[in-house]
């Protein structure tokens, strides 16, 4: 059985209101802070190949107009 | 002339549409999301929620079997109307371009918003420049598409409604952050209209000004021609 993590983030140039609000709240406290971005993480488990997970991402799990994604296989 | 109101798993707005059609004297059938054919002349994808709006609004509904029927209607020039969540579903299914982001201030908006008529679609013929105050209720009303798609929408005059102020001015960004203040667009064939406004809540004077009547009557006229 394989275990995959899918990290979904907004594409460059898309306004991320939750990230922007977090950044605005914290930038006064951390001088080095330059940006905060939100996204989501999905864990996909099963007898699946990397291709299967990619197919899921392309069809339902992410929207190519808005989001980029990265799949990594989790071990152990 | 019969309307078909699609019911997805977990649809919440279908009875509001049914109530509006009843009060306007239109005939309709509900169409369950597993159906792939129906004896109707126009389709309505209702607003509210579907599938809990999990992952993204419309993400799962866009893959329901009934979308085969929606595509058939879209491709053969029959009227298709997507309201709110229905608009999001049409975008997720690729029948309309673009996608929806959370409102820019992350708040759910349930208000009357003025919208300016900027174009007509096949069956809808409103006066260009007219400002209609229409009810919205959305958390994901922030329309987005890439620059190339936006240029095409503008060039083809497919942006049917824009968020504006009461005087029809669109200088300020829409309250939900929508790109180019987009509130409604149609497809290339101009028979599929997606709009964020809940026109089904604007047919009886007790709710709001009954501008929604124009839209449902226009669908009926369009389906007949």
GROMACS .gro file of C-alpha atoms in nm:
model
  301
    1UNK     CA    1   0.000   0.000   0.000
    2UNK     CA    2   0.121   0.345  -0.085
    3UNK     CA    3   0.067   0.672   0.092
    4UNK     CA    4   0.084   1.003  -0.092
    5UNK     CA    5   0.067   1.362   0.020
    6UNK     CA    6  -0.076   1.619  -0.222
    7UNK     CA    7   0.011   1.981  -0.147
    8UNK     CA    8  -0.222   2.225  -0.318
    9UNK     CA    9  -0.133   2.593  -0.349
   10UNK     CA   10  -0.273   2.892  -0.533
   11UNK     CA   11  -0.107   2.972  -0.864
   12UNK     CA   12   0.123   3.273  -0.880
   13UNK     CA   13  -0.065   3.600  -0.903
   14UNK     CA   14  -0.388   3.475  -0.747
   15UNK     CA   15  -0.492   3.667  -0.440
   16UNK     CA   16  -0.498   3.443  -0.132
   17UNK     CA   17  -0.714   3.631   0.120
   18UNK     CA   18  -0.644   3.400   0.417
   19UNK     CA   19  -0.267   3.416   0.361
   20UNK     CA   20  -0.277   3.792   0.312
   21UNK     CA   21  -0.471   3.839   0.637
   22UNK     CA   22  -0.230   3.618   0.833
   23UNK     CA   23   0.062   3.812   0.687
   24UNK     CA   24  -0.094   4.147   0.776
   25UNK     CA   25  -0.153   4.035   1.135
   26UNK     CA   26   0.200   3.901   1.190
   27UNK     CA   27   0.427   4.132   0.991
   28UNK     CA   28   0.446   4.384   1.277
   29UNK     CA   29   0.589   4.118   1.509
   30UNK     CA   30   0.842   3.958   1.275
   31UNK     CA   31   1.068   4.201   1.091
   32UNK     CA   32   1.199   3.936   0.850
   33UNK     CA   33   0.851   3.815   0.746
   34UNK     CA   34   0.780   3.874   0.376
   35UNK     CA   35   0.479   3.654   0.290
   36UNK     CA   36   0.236   3.390   0.414
   37UNK     CA   37   0.047   3.169   0.171
   38UNK     CA   38  -0.224   2.916   0.248
   39UNK     CA   39  -0.301   2.594   0.069
   40UNK     CA   40  -0.422   2.250   0.154
   41UNK     CA   41  -0.277   1.910   0.211
   42UNK     CA   42  -0.448   1.585   0.113
   43UNK     CA   43  -0.335   1.236   0.208
   44UNK     CA   44  -0.421   0.968  -0.048
   45UNK     CA   45  -0.376   0.604   0.050
   46UNK     CA   46  -0.421   0.276  -0.135
   47UNK     CA   47  -0.277   0.044  -0.397
   48UNK     CA   48  -0.218   0.334  -0.629
   49UNK     CA   49   0.054   0.449  -0.863
   50UNK     CA   50   0.179   0.804  -0.879
   51UNK     CA   51  -0.007   0.828  -1.212
   52UNK     CA   52  -0.338   0.737  -1.041
   53UNK     CA   53  -0.296   1.016  -0.788
   54UNK     CA   54  -0.198   1.259  -1.064
   55UNK     CA   55  -0.517   1.166  -1.250
   56UNK     CA   56  -0.725   1.235  -0.936
   57UNK     CA   57  -0.559   1.573  -0.897
   58UNK     CA   58  -0.620   1.668  -1.260
   59UNK     CA   59  -0.986   1.562  -1.259
   60UNK     CA   60  -1.132   1.653  -0.920
   61UNK     CA   61  -0.888   1.730  -0.640
   62UNK     CA   62  -0.741   2.047  -0.788
   63UNK     CA   63  -0.857   2.310  -1.037
   64UNK     CA   64  -0.591   2.397  -1.297
   65UNK     CA   65  -0.733   2.750  -1.336
   66UNK     CA   66  -0.653   2.833  -0.973
   67UNK     CA   67  -0.416   2.583  -0.824
   68UNK     CA   68  -0.082   2.410  -0.854
   69UNK     CA   69  -0.013   2.082  -0.682
   70UNK     CA   70   0.279   1.865  -0.581
   71UNK     CA   71   0.262   1.495  -0.500
   72UNK     CA   72   0.511   1.326  -0.273
   73UNK     CA   73   0.512   0.964  -0.165
   74UNK     CA   74   0.524   0.923   0.213
   75UNK     CA   75   0.728   0.636   0.346
   76UNK     CA   76   0.727   0.458   0.680
   77UNK     CA   77  -4.230   2.438  -2.241
   78UNK     CA   78  -4.088   2.256  -1.937
   79UNK     CA   79  -3.796   2.354  -1.720
   80UNK     CA   80  -3.572   2.085  -1.575
   81UNK     CA   81  -3.426   2.159  -1.232
   82UNK     CA   82  -3.123   1.943  -1.160
   83UNK     CA   83  -3.089   1.797  -0.812
   84UNK     CA   84  -2.736   1.699  -0.723
   85UNK     CA   85  -2.654   1.504  -0.412
   86UNK     CA   86  -2.686   1.759  -0.133
   87UNK     CA   87  -2.839   2.033  -0.350
   88UNK     CA   88  -2.997   2.301  -0.132
   89UNK     CA   89  -3.142   2.560  -0.370
   90UNK     CA   90  -3.364   2.348  -0.594
   91UNK     CA   91  -3.686   2.418  -0.403
   92UNK     CA   92  -3.628   2.793  -0.418
   93UNK     CA   93  -3.609   2.764  -0.797
   94UNK     CA   94  -3.918   2.540  -0.800
   95UNK     CA   95  -4.108   2.792  -0.585
   96UNK     CA   96  -4.013   3.072  -0.822
   97UNK     CA   97  -4.124   2.874  -1.129
   98UNK     CA   98  -4.450   2.777  -0.953
   99UNK     CA   99  -4.531   3.135  -0.866
  100UNK     CA  100  -4.459   3.243  -1.226
  101UNK     CA  101  -4.675   2.961  -1.365
  102UNK     CA  102  -4.394   2.773  -1.539
  103UNK     CA  103  -4.394   2.392  -1.561
  104UNK     CA  104  -4.093   2.196  -1.444
  105UNK     CA  105  -3.953   1.856  -1.350
  106UNK     CA  106  -3.680   1.777  -1.103
  107UNK     CA  107  -3.394   1.582  -1.260
  108UNK     CA  108  -3.190   1.357  -1.030
  109UNK     CA  109  -2.813   1.374  -1.079
  110UNK     CA  110  -2.792   1.013  -1.203
  111UNK     CA  111  -3.023   1.079  -1.499
  112UNK     CA  112  -2.873   1.131  -1.844
  113UNK     CA  113  -3.191   1.214  -2.036
  114UNK     CA  114  -3.504   1.419  -1.966
  115UNK     CA  115  -3.810   1.547  -2.150
  116UNK     CA  116  -3.750   1.915  -2.082
  117UNK     CA  117  -3.669   2.221  -2.292
  118UNK     CA  118  -3.432   2.412  -2.064
  119UNK     CA  119  -3.209   2.319  -1.771
  120UNK     CA  120  -3.148   2.502  -1.445
  121UNK     CA  121  -2.856   2.419  -1.217
  122UNK     CA  122  -2.975   2.558  -0.884
  123UNK     CA  123  -2.782   2.757  -0.629
  124UNK     CA  124  -2.694   2.689  -0.267
  125UNK     CA  125  -2.461   2.398  -0.199
  126UNK     CA  126  -2.397   2.060  -0.356
  127UNK     CA  127  -2.187   1.776  -0.212
  128UNK     CA  128  -2.126   2.002   0.089
  129UNK     CA  129  -1.908   2.217  -0.142
  130UNK     CA  130  -1.620   1.995  -0.027
  131UNK     CA  131  -1.280   2.034  -0.199
  132UNK     CA  132  -1.421   2.325  -0.408
  133UNK     CA  133  -1.777   2.440  -0.480
  134UNK     CA  134  -1.902   2.239  -0.776
  135UNK     CA  135  -1.600   2.007  -0.791
  136UNK     CA  136  -1.793   1.682  -0.745
  137UNK     CA  137  -2.117   1.795  -0.908
  138UNK     CA  138  -1.920   1.867  -1.226
  139UNK     CA  139  -1.849   1.493  -1.255
  140UNK     CA  140  -2.206   1.370  -1.191
  141UNK     CA  141  -2.371   1.162  -1.469
  142UNK     CA  142  -2.634   1.431  -1.532
  143UNK     CA  143  -2.360   1.659  -1.666
  144UNK     CA  144  -2.373   1.452  -1.986
  145UNK     CA  145  -2.725   1.589  -2.032
  146UNK     CA  146  -2.609   1.942  -1.948
  147UNK     CA  147  -2.334   1.915  -2.212
  148UNK     CA  148  -2.585   1.789  -2.467
  149UNK     CA  149  -2.809   2.092  -2.399
  150UNK     CA  150  -2.509   2.325  -2.408
  151UNK     CA  151  -2.387   2.184  -2.740
  152UNK     CA  152  -2.727   2.186  -2.911
  153UNK     CA  153  -2.814   2.547  -2.831
  154UNK     CA  154  -3.084   2.482  -2.570
  155UNK     CA  155  -3.107   2.722  -2.276
  156UNK     CA  156  -2.901   2.630  -1.968
  157UNK     CA  157  -2.905   2.852  -1.662
  158UNK     CA  158  -2.660   2.813  -1.374
  159UNK     CA  159  -2.742   3.009  -1.061
  160UNK     CA  160  -2.478   3.060  -0.789
  161UNK     CA  161  -2.351   2.710  -0.718
  162UNK     CA  162  -2.490   2.617  -1.062
  163UNK     CA  163  -2.253   2.877  -1.216
  164UNK     CA  164  -1.963   2.728  -1.017
  165UNK     CA  165  -2.056   2.378  -1.139
  166UNK     CA  166  -2.066   2.493  -1.505
  167UNK     CA  167  -1.715   2.640  -1.461
  168UNK     CA  168  -1.580   2.329  -1.286
  169UNK     CA  169  -1.720   2.120  -1.572
  170UNK     CA  170  -1.547   2.343  -1.827
  171UNK     CA  171  -1.879   2.436  -1.993
  172UNK     CA  172  -1.808   2.795  -1.894
  173UNK     CA  173  -1.448   2.923  -1.859
  174UNK     CA  174  -1.286   3.030  -1.531
  175UNK     CA  175  -1.324   2.935  -1.166
  176UNK     CA  176  -1.424   3.077  -0.830
  177UNK     CA  177  -1.212   3.190  -0.537
  178UNK     CA  178  -1.329   3.275  -0.184
  179UNK     CA  179  -1.469   3.629  -0.154
  180UNK     CA  180  -1.176   3.867  -0.105
  181UNK     CA  181  -1.266   3.945   0.258
  182UNK     CA  182  -1.356   3.578   0.327
  183UNK     CA  183  -1.707   3.675   0.435
  184UNK     CA  184  -2.026   3.514   0.318
  185UNK     CA  185  -2.223   3.781   0.132
  186UNK     CA  186  -2.602   3.771   0.150
  187UNK     CA  187  -2.717   4.109   0.019
  188UNK     CA  188  -2.880   4.288  -0.271
  189UNK     CA  189  -2.609   4.397  -0.515
  190UNK     CA  190  -2.650   4.627  -0.813
  191UNK     CA  191  -2.546   4.459  -1.138
  192UNK     CA  192  -2.508   4.629  -1.474
  193UNK     CA  193  -2.626   4.460  -1.792
  194UNK     CA  194  -2.330   4.461  -2.035
  195UNK     CA  195  -2.436   4.206  -2.297
  196UNK     CA  196  -2.717   3.983  -2.407
  197UNK     CA  197  -2.710   3.610  -2.450
  198UNK     CA  198  -2.908   3.407  -2.699
  199UNK     CA  199  -3.237   3.414  -2.515
  200UNK     CA  200  -3.187   3.697  -2.271
  201UNK     CA  201  -3.244   4.045  -2.407
  202UNK     CA  202  -3.210   4.304  -2.133
  203UNK     CA  203  -3.137   4.667  -2.197
  204UNK     CA  204  -2.761   4.725  -2.209
  205UNK     CA  205  -2.654   4.959  -1.930
  206UNK     CA  206  -2.958   4.886  -1.714
  207UNK     CA  207  -2.870   4.839  -1.344
  208UNK     CA  208  -3.053   4.555  -1.169
  209UNK     CA  209  -3.036   4.517  -0.792
  210UNK     CA  210  -3.023   4.140  -0.747
  211UNK     CA  211  -2.981   3.923  -0.437
  212UNK     CA  212  -2.660   3.726  -0.390
  213UNK     CA  213  -2.567   3.469  -0.129
  214UNK     CA  214  -2.218   3.335  -0.171
  215UNK     CA  215  -1.882   3.269  -0.006
  216UNK     CA  216  -1.714   3.184  -0.339
  217UNK     CA  217  -1.832   3.460  -0.571
  218UNK     CA  218  -1.486   3.583  -0.664
  219UNK     CA  219  -1.465   3.495  -1.033
  220UNK     CA  220  -1.120   3.433  -1.177
  221UNK     CA  221  -0.976   3.334  -1.514
  222UNK     CA  222  -0.641   3.384  -1.686
  223UNK     CA  223  -0.568   3.700  -1.887
  224UNK     CA  224  -0.614   3.529  -2.223
  225UNK     CA  225  -0.960   3.396  -2.127
  226UNK     CA  226  -1.061   3.736  -1.989
  227UNK     CA  227  -0.956   3.908  -2.313
  228UNK     CA  228  -1.164   3.658  -2.510
  229UNK     CA  229  -1.469   3.706  -2.284
  230UNK     CA  230  -1.438   4.083  -2.329
  231UNK     CA  231  -1.383   4.067  -2.706
  232UNK     CA  232  -1.677   3.830  -2.758
  233UNK     CA  233  -1.900   4.041  -2.530
  234UNK     CA  234  -1.978   3.742  -2.316
  235UNK     CA  235  -1.974   3.926  -1.982
  236UNK     CA  236  -2.350   3.960  -1.937
  237UNK     CA  237  -2.359   4.120  -1.590
  238UNK     CA  238  -2.098   4.318  -1.396
  239UNK     CA  239  -2.101   4.423  -1.032
  240UNK     CA  240  -2.141   4.800  -1.029
  241UNK     CA  241  -2.265   5.076  -0.804
  242UNK     CA  242  -2.625   5.199  -0.813
  243UNK     CA  243  -2.536   5.427  -1.105
  244UNK     CA  244  -2.388   5.151  -1.318
  245UNK     CA  245  -2.026   5.258  -1.257
  246UNK     CA  246  -1.766   4.983  -1.229
  247UNK     CA  247  -1.461   5.190  -1.126
  248UNK     CA  248  -1.439   5.022  -0.788
  249UNK     CA  249  -1.348   4.658  -0.743
  250UNK     CA  250  -1.644   4.426  -0.675
  251UNK     CA  251  -1.708   4.357  -0.307
  252UNK     CA  252  -1.631   3.989  -0.359
  253UNK     CA  253  -1.311   4.067  -0.554
  254UNK     CA  254  -1.445   3.928  -0.883
  255UNK     CA  255  -1.210   3.979  -1.180
  256UNK     CA  256  -1.327   4.266  -1.405
  257UNK     CA  257  -1.635   4.280  -1.175
  258UNK     CA  258  -1.776   3.974  -1.351
  259UNK     CA  259  -2.115   3.863  -1.217
  260UNK     CA  260  -2.247   3.664  -1.514
  261UNK     CA  261  -2.103   3.518  -1.835
  262UNK     CA  262  -2.233   3.308  -2.121
  263UNK     CA  263  -2.066   3.037  -2.329
  264UNK     CA  264  -1.944   3.075  -2.686
  265UNK     CA  265  -2.276   2.950  -2.821
  266UNK     CA  266  -2.449   3.212  -2.601
  267UNK     CA  267  -2.713   2.963  -2.481
  268UNK     CA  268  -2.553   2.880  -2.145
  269UNK     CA  269  -2.569   3.155  -1.883
  270UNK     CA  270  -2.400   3.139  -1.545
  271UNK     CA  271  -2.474   3.408  -1.291
  272UNK     CA  272  -2.403   3.458  -0.921
  273UNK     CA  273  -2.731   3.644  -0.863
  274UNK     CA  274  -3.006   3.439  -0.702
  275UNK     CA  275  -3.275   3.538  -0.949
  276UNK     CA  276  -3.507   3.273  -0.801
  277UNK     CA  277  -3.520   3.489  -0.486
  278UNK     CA  278  -3.616   3.794  -0.692
  279UNK     CA  279  -3.953   3.696  -0.835
  280UNK     CA  280  -4.191   3.793  -0.557
  281UNK     CA  281  -4.215   4.153  -0.434
  282UNK     CA  282  -4.206   4.034  -0.074
  283UNK     CA  283  -3.841   3.927  -0.114
  284UNK     CA  284  -3.693   4.196  -0.331
  285UNK     CA  285  -3.760   4.378  -0.655
  286UNK     CA  286  -3.884   4.108  -0.891
  287UNK     CA  287  -3.617   4.144  -1.161
  288UNK     CA  288  -3.567   3.767  -1.163
  289UNK     CA  289  -3.893   3.734  -1.354
  290UNK     CA  290  -3.720   3.870  -1.668
  291UNK     CA  291  -3.473   3.584  -1.665
  292UNK     CA  292  -3.719   3.296  -1.625
  293UNK     CA  293  -3.960   3.443  -1.880
  294UNK     CA  294  -3.669   3.495  -2.119
  295UNK     CA  295  -3.567   3.128  -2.087
  296UNK     CA  296  -3.922   3.026  -2.174
  297UNK     CA  297  -3.923   3.252  -2.480
  298UNK     CA  298  -3.576   3.128  -2.581
  299UNK     CA  299  -3.673   2.761  -2.554
  300UNK     CA  300  -3.980   2.823  -2.771
  301UNK     CA  301  -3.789   2.989  -3.055
   0.00000   0.00000   0.00000
